[in-house]
Tab-separated table of C-alpha atoms in Angstrom:
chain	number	residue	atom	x	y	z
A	215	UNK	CA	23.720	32.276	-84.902
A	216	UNK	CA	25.743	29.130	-85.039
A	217	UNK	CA	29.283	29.197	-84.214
A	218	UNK	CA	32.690	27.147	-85.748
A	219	UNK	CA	34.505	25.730	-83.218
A	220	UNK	CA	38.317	23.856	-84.334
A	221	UNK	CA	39.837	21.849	-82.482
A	222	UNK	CA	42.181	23.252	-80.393
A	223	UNK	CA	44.403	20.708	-79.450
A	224	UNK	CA	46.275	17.594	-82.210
A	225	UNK	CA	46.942	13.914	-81.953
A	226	UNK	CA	50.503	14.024	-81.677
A	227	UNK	CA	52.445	13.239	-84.856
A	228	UNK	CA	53.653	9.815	-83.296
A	229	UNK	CA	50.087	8.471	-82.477
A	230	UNK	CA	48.219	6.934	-85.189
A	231	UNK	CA	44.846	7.921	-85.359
A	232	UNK	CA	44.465	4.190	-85.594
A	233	UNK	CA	44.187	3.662	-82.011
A	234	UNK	CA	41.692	6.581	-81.600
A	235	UNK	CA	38.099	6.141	-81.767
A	236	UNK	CA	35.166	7.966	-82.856
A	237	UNK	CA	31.669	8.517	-81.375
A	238	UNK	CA	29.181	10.986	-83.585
A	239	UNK	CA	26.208	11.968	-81.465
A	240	UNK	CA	22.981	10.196	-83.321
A	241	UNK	CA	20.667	12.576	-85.307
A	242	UNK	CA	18.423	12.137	-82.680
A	243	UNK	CA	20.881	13.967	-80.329
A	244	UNK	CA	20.820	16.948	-82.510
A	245	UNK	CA	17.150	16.633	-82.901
A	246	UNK	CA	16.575	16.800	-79.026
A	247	UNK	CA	19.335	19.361	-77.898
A	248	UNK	CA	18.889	23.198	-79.653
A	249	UNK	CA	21.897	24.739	-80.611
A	250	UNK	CA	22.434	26.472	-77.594
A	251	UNK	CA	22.443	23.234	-75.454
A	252	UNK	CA	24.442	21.591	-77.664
A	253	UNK	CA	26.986	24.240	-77.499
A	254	UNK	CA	26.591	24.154	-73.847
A	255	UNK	CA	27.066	20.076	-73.874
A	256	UNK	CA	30.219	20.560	-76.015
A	257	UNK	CA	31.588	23.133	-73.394
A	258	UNK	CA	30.636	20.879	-70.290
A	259	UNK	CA	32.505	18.235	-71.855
A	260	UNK	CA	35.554	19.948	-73.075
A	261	UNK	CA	35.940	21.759	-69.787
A	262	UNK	CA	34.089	20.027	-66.993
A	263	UNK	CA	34.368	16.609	-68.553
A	264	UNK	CA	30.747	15.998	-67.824
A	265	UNK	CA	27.173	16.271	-69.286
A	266	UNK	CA	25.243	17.909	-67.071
A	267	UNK	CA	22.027	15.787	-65.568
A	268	UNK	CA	19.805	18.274	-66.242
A	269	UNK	CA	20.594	17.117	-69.987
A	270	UNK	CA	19.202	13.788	-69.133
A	271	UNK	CA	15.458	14.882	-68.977
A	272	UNK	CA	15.020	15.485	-72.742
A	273	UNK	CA	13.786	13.109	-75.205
A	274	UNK	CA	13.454	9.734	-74.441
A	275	UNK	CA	15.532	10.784	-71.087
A	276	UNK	CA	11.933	11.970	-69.870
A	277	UNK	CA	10.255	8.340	-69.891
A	278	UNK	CA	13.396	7.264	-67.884
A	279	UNK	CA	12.773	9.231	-65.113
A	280	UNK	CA	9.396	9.117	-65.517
A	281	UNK	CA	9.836	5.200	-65.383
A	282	UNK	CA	12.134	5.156	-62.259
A	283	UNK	CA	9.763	7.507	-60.630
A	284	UNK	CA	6.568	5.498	-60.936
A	285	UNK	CA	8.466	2.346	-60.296
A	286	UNK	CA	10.756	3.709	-57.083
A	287	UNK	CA	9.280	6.331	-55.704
A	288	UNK	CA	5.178	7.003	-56.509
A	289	UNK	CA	3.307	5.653	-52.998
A	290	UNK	CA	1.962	2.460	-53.897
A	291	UNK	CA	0.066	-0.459	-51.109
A	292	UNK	CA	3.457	-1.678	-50.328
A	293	UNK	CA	5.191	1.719	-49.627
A	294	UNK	CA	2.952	3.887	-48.518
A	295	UNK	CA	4.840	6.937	-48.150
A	296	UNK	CA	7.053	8.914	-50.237
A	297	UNK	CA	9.684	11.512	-48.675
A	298	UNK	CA	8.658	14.737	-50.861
A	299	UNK	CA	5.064	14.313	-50.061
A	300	UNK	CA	5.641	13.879	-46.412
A	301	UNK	CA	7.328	16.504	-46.137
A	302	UNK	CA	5.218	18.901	-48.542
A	303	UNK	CA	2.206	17.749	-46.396
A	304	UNK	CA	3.940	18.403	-43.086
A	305	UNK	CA	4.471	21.829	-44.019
A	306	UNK	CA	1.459	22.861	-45.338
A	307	UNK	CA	-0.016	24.247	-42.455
A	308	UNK	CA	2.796	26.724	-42.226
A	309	UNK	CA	2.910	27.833	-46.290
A	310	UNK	CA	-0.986	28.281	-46.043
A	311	UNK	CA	-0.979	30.417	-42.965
A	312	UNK	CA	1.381	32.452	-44.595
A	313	UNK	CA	-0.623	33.115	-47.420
A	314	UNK	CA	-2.482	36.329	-46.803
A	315	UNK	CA	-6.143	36.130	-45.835
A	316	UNK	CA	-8.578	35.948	-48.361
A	317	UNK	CA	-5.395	35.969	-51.355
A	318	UNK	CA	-4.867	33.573	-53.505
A	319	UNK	CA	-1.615	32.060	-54.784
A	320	UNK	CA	0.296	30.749	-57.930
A	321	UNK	CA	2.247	27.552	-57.740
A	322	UNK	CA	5.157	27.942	-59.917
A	323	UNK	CA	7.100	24.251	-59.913
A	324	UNK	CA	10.354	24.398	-61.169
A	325	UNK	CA	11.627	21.042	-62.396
A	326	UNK	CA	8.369	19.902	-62.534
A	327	UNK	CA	8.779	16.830	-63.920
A	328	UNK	CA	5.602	14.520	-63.753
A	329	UNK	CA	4.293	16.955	-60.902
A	330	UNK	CA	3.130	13.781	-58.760
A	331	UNK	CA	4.472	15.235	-55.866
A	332	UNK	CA	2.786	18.223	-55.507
A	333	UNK	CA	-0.615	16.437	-56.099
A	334	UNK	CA	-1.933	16.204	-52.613
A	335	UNK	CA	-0.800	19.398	-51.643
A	336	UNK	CA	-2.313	20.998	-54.639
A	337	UNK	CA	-5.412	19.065	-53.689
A	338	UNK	CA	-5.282	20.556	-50.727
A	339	UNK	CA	-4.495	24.403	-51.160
A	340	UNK	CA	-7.574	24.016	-54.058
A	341	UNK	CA	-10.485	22.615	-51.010
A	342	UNK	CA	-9.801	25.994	-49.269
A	343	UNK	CA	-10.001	28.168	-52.803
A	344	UNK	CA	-6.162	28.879	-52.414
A	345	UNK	CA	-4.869	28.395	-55.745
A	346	UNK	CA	-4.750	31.044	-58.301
A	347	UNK	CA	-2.757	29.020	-60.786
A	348	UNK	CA	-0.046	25.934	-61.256
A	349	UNK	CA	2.965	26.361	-63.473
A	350	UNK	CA	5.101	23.961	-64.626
A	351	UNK	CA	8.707	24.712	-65.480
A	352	UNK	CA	11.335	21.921	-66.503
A	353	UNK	CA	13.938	22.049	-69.155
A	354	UNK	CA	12.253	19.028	-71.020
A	355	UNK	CA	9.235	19.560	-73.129
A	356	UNK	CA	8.625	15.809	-72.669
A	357	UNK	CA	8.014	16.020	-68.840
A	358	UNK	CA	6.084	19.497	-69.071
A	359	UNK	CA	3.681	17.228	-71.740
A	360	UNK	CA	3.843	14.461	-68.778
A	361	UNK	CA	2.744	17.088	-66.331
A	362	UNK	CA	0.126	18.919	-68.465
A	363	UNK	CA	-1.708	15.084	-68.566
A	364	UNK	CA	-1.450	14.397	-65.285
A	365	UNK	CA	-2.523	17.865	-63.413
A	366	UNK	CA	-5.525	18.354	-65.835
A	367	UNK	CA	-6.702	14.774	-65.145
A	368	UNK	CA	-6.544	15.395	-61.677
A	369	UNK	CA	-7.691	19.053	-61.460
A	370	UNK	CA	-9.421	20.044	-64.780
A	371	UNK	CA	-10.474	23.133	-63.290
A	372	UNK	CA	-7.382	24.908	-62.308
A	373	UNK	CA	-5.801	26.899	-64.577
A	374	UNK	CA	-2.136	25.015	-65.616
A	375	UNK	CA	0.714	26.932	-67.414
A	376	UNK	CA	3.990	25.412	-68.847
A	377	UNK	CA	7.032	26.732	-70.188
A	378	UNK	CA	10.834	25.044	-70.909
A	379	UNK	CA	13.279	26.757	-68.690
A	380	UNK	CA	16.886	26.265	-67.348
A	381	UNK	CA	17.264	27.488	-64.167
A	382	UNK	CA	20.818	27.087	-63.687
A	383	UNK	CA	21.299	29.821	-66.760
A	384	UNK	CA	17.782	32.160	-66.255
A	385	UNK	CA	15.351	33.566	-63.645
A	386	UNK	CA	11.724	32.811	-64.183
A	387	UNK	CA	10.153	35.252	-66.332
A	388	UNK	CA	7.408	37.450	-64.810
A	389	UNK	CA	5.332	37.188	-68.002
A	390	UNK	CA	4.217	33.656	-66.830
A	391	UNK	CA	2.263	35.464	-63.262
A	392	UNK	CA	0.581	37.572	-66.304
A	393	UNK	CA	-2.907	38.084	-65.604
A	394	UNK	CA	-4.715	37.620	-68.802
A	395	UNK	CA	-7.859	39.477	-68.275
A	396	UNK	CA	-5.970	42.826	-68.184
A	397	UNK	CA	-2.136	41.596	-69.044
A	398	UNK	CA	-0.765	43.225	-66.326
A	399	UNK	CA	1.574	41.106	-63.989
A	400	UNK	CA	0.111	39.270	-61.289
A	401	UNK	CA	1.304	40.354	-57.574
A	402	UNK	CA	0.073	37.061	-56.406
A	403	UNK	CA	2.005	36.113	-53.743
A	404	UNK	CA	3.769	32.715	-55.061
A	405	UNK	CA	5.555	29.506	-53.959
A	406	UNK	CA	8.096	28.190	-55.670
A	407	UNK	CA	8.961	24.686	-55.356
A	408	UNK	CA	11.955	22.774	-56.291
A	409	UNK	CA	11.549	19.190	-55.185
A	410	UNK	CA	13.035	15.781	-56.034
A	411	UNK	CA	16.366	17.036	-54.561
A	412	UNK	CA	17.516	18.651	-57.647
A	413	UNK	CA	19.105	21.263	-55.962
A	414	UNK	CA	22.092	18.701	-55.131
A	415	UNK	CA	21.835	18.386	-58.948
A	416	UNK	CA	23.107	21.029	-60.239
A	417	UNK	CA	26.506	22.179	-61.251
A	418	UNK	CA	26.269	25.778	-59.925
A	419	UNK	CA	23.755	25.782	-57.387
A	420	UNK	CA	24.682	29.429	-56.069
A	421	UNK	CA	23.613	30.536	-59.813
A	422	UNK	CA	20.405	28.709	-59.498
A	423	UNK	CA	19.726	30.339	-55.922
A	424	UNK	CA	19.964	33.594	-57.138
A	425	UNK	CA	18.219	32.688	-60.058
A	426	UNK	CA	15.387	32.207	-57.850
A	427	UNK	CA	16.398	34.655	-55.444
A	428	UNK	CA	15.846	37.373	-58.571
A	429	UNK	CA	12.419	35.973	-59.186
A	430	UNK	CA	10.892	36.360	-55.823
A	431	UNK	CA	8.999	39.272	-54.779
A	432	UNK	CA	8.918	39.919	-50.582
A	433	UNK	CA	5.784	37.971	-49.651
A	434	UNK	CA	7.333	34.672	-51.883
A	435	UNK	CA	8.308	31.393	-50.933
A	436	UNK	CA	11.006	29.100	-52.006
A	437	UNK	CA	10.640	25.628	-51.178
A	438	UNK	CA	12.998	22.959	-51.744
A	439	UNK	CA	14.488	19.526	-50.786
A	440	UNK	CA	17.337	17.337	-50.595
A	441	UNK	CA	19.311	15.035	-49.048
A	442	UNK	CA	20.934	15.576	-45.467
A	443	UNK	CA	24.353	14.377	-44.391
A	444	UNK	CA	28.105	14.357	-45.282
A	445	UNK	CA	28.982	13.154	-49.063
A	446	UNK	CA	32.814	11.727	-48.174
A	447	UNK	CA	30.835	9.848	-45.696
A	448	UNK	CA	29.388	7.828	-48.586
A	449	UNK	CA	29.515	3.899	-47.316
A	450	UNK	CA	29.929	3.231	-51.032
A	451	UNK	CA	26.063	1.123	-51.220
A	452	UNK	CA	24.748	2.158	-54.137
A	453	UNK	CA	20.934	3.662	-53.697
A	454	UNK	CA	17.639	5.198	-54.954
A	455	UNK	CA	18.741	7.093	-58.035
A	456	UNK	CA	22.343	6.415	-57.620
A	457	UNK	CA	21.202	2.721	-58.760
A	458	UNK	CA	18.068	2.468	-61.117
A	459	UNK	CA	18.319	6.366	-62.401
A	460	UNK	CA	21.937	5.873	-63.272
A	461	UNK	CA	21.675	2.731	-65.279
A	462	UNK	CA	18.879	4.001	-67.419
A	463	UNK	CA	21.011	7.401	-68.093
A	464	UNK	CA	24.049	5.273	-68.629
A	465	UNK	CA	22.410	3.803	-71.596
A	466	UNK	CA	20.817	7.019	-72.801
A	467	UNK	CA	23.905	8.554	-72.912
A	468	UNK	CA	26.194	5.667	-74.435
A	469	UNK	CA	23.405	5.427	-77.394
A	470	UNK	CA	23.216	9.620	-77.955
A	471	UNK	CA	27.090	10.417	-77.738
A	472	UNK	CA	27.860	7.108	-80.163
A	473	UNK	CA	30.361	5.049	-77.319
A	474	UNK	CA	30.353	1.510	-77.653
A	475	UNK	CA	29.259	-0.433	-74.700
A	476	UNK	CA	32.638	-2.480	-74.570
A	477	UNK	CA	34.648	0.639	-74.794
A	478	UNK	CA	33.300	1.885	-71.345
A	479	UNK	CA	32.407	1.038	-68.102
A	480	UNK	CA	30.065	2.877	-65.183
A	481	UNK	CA	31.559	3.797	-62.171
A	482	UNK	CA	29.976	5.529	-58.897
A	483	UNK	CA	32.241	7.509	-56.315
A	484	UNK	CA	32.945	10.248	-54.424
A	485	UNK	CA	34.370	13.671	-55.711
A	486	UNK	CA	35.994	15.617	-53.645
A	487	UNK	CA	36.615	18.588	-55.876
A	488	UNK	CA	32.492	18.992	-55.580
A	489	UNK	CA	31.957	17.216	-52.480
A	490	UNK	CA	29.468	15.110	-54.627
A	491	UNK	CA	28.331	11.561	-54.965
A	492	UNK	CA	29.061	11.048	-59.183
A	493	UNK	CA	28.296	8.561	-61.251
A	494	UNK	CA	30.842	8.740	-64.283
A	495	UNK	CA	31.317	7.036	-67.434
A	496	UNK	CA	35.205	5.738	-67.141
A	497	UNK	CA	36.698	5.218	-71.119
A	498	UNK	CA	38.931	2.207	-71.987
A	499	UNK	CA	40.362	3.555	-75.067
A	500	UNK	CA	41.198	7.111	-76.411
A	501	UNK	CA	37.997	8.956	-77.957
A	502	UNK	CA	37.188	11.527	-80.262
A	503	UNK	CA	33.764	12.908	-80.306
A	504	UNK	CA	32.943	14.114	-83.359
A	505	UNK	CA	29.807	16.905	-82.891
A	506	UNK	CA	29.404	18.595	-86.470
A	507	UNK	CA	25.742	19.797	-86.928
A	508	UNK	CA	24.577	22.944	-88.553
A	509	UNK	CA	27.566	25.154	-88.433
A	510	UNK	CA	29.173	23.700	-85.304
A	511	UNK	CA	32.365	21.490	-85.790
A	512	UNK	CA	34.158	20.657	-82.640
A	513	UNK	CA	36.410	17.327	-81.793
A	514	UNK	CA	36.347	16.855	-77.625
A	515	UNK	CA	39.377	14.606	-77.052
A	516	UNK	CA	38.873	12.013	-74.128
A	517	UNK	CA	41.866	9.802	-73.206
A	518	UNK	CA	41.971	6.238	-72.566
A	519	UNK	CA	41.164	6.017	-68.651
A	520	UNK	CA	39.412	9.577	-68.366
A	521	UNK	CA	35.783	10.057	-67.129
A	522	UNK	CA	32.792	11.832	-67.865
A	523	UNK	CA	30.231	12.443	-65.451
A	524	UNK	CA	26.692	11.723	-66.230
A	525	UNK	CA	25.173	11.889	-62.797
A	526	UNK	CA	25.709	13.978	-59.845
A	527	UNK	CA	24.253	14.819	-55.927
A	528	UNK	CA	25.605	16.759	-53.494
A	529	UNK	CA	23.833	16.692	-49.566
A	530	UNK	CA	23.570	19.042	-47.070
A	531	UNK	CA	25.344	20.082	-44.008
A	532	UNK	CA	23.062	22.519	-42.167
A	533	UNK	CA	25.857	24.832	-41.895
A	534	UNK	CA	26.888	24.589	-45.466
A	535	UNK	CA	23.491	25.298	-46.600
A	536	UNK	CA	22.727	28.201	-44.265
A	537	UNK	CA	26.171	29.928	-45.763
A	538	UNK	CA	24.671	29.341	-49.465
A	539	UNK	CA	21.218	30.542	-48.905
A	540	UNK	CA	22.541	33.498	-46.944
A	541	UNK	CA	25.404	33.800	-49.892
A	542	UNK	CA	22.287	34.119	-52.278
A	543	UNK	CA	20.476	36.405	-51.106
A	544	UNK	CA	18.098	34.484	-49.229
A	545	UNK	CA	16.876	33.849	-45.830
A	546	UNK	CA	15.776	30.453	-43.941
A	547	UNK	CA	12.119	31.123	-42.461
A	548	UNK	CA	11.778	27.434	-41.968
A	549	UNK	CA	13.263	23.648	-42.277
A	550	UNK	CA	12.335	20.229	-41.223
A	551	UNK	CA	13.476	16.736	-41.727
A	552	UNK	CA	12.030	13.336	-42.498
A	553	UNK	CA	11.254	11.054	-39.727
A	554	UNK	CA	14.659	9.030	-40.773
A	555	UNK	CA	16.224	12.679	-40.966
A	556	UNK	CA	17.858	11.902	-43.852
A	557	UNK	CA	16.021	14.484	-46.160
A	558	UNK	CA	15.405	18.090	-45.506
A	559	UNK	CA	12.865	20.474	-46.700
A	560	UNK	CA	13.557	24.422	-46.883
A	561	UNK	CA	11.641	27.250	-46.945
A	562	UNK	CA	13.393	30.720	-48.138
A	563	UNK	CA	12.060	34.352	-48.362
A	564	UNK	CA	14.291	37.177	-50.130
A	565	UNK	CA	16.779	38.240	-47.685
A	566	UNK	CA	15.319	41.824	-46.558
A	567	UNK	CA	18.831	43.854	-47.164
């Protein structure tokens, strides 16, 4: 149902509304974004000043990172390696062991994305009759289409699910292990994978542990990466997708929201209220963003000199990130680094107690 919102807070009396400016999010925003992300966008903003990343994927957001990925990242003649794969690949001897003998299991990728990196080791598992099924999982239809075309061109054979799902707000519904023949759920033992470092994505990523944590059964695995190292560290050289993702979102986000290039400016730096690298959208003049769409009708102030942020990634201490996976109800089995140990790769069960 949708709900009114009024702004809560006036121009003072003094101000003319002259000097204010106005950004209405395009009807493509609205066409993207359901109600309940909108809503969610509207509350980010008003609260957190910020749109969250995971926002970023949707629409034409999708062929941006799909773009940057291909371009920056994909193993090509030139660079022949890529961290996520390495890493994947240097682990697989472990997650297949643990597989029980003769079982099968289902590869549920969350934040799936174009699911290149999970391409050799799905190769892989599928030689030795490992895998049951692949599903993808991302909040953006767009990349779960990108994914469906890639996996069935390179395995037409297995049997691919997809579904939309934010995992910052939801577990992973059990209907998806569902084994069709009889339609009762699947006790396949599973791996879940959360690459691409979008764990230091997220703005509550205790929420998105337990998320997972509450999805797992006791013979699971949880598998992610990210980035090692200490964020106020940060020599200030701007990298990977700190650079070329962060442009292309910069845009997206100027053109959705309705702010005028010449009104703002992009600026990357450390936070230390969530010991985060950010990339934030600094405005020259005062704002009001207009968002009026099917029963909502809300007006988010922004003053002249405030920031949103539009990007965010948070490393790892190990310490730090033993105290949230413990915090969540999960235990370390196993980690490794890259050879330049400045990415990380973690494998969780459930926590027995």
């Amino acid at each position: 149902m949708a709900q009114n919102f009024h702004s809560n807070s006036q121009l003072p009396s003094d101000i003319s509304t002259a000097i204010s400016r106005t950004a209405k999010p395009s009807s493509e925003f609205y066409s993207i974004f359901s109600e309940e992300e909108v809503l969610g966008i509207i509350h980010a903003l008003e609260f957190s000043r910020e749109i969250p990343l995971k926002y970023s994927y949707k629409g034409r957001g999708a062929k941006i990172w799909d773009d940057f990925y291909l371009k920056y990242i994909i193993p090509k003649w030139y660079r022949t390696s890529s961290v996520e794969i390495d890493l994947l690949n240097n682990n697989f001897q472990y997650l297949n062991g643990n597989i029980q003998s003769g079982k099968k299991v289902n590869i549920i990728d969350v934040g799936a994305g174009n699911s290149y990196p999970i391409k050799k080791f799905i190769w892989r598992l599928n030689k030795l009759g490992k895998v049951n099924k692949y599903i993808a999982l991302d909040i953006s239809e767009e990349l779960l289409n990108l994914s469906r075309n890639n996996f069935k061109k390179w395995f037409p054979l297995v049997d691919f699910i997809s579904s939309t799902i934010d995992i910052e707000n939801s577990c992973i519904p059990k209907i998806l292990c569902q084994n069709q023949a009889n339609l009762e759920i699947d006790d396949t033992a599973k791996i879940f994978l959360h690459l691409g470092v979008t764990i230091g994505n997220h703005q509550n990523r205790d929420r998105v542990l337990k998320n997972f944590r509450d999805s797992m059964g006791k013979n699971d695995f949880l598998v992610f990466t990210n980035e090692t190292g200490s964020n106020s560290e940060w020599d200030g050289k701007i990298r990977g997708g700190c650079n070329y993702h962060v442009e292309g979102i910069y845009g997206w986000v100027k053109n959705k929201i309705g702010i005028k290039s010449e009104d703002c400016e992009l600026v990357r730096k450390y936070d230390l209220k969530t010991d985060s690298i950010v990339a934030n959208m600094k405005l020259h003049h005062h704002y009001i963003i207009n968002f009026s769409y099917m029963g909502i009708d809300k007006n988010i102030e922004i003053s002249e000199g405030e920031e949103i942020t539009i990007w965010r990634h948070h490393k790892y201490e190990m310490p730090k990130l033993l105290e949230e996976i413990e915090r969540c109800g999960l235990k370390l089995v196993r980690y490794n680094t890259d050879k330049y140990k400045s990415h990380i790769m973690v494998i969780c069960k459930v926590a027995s107690n």
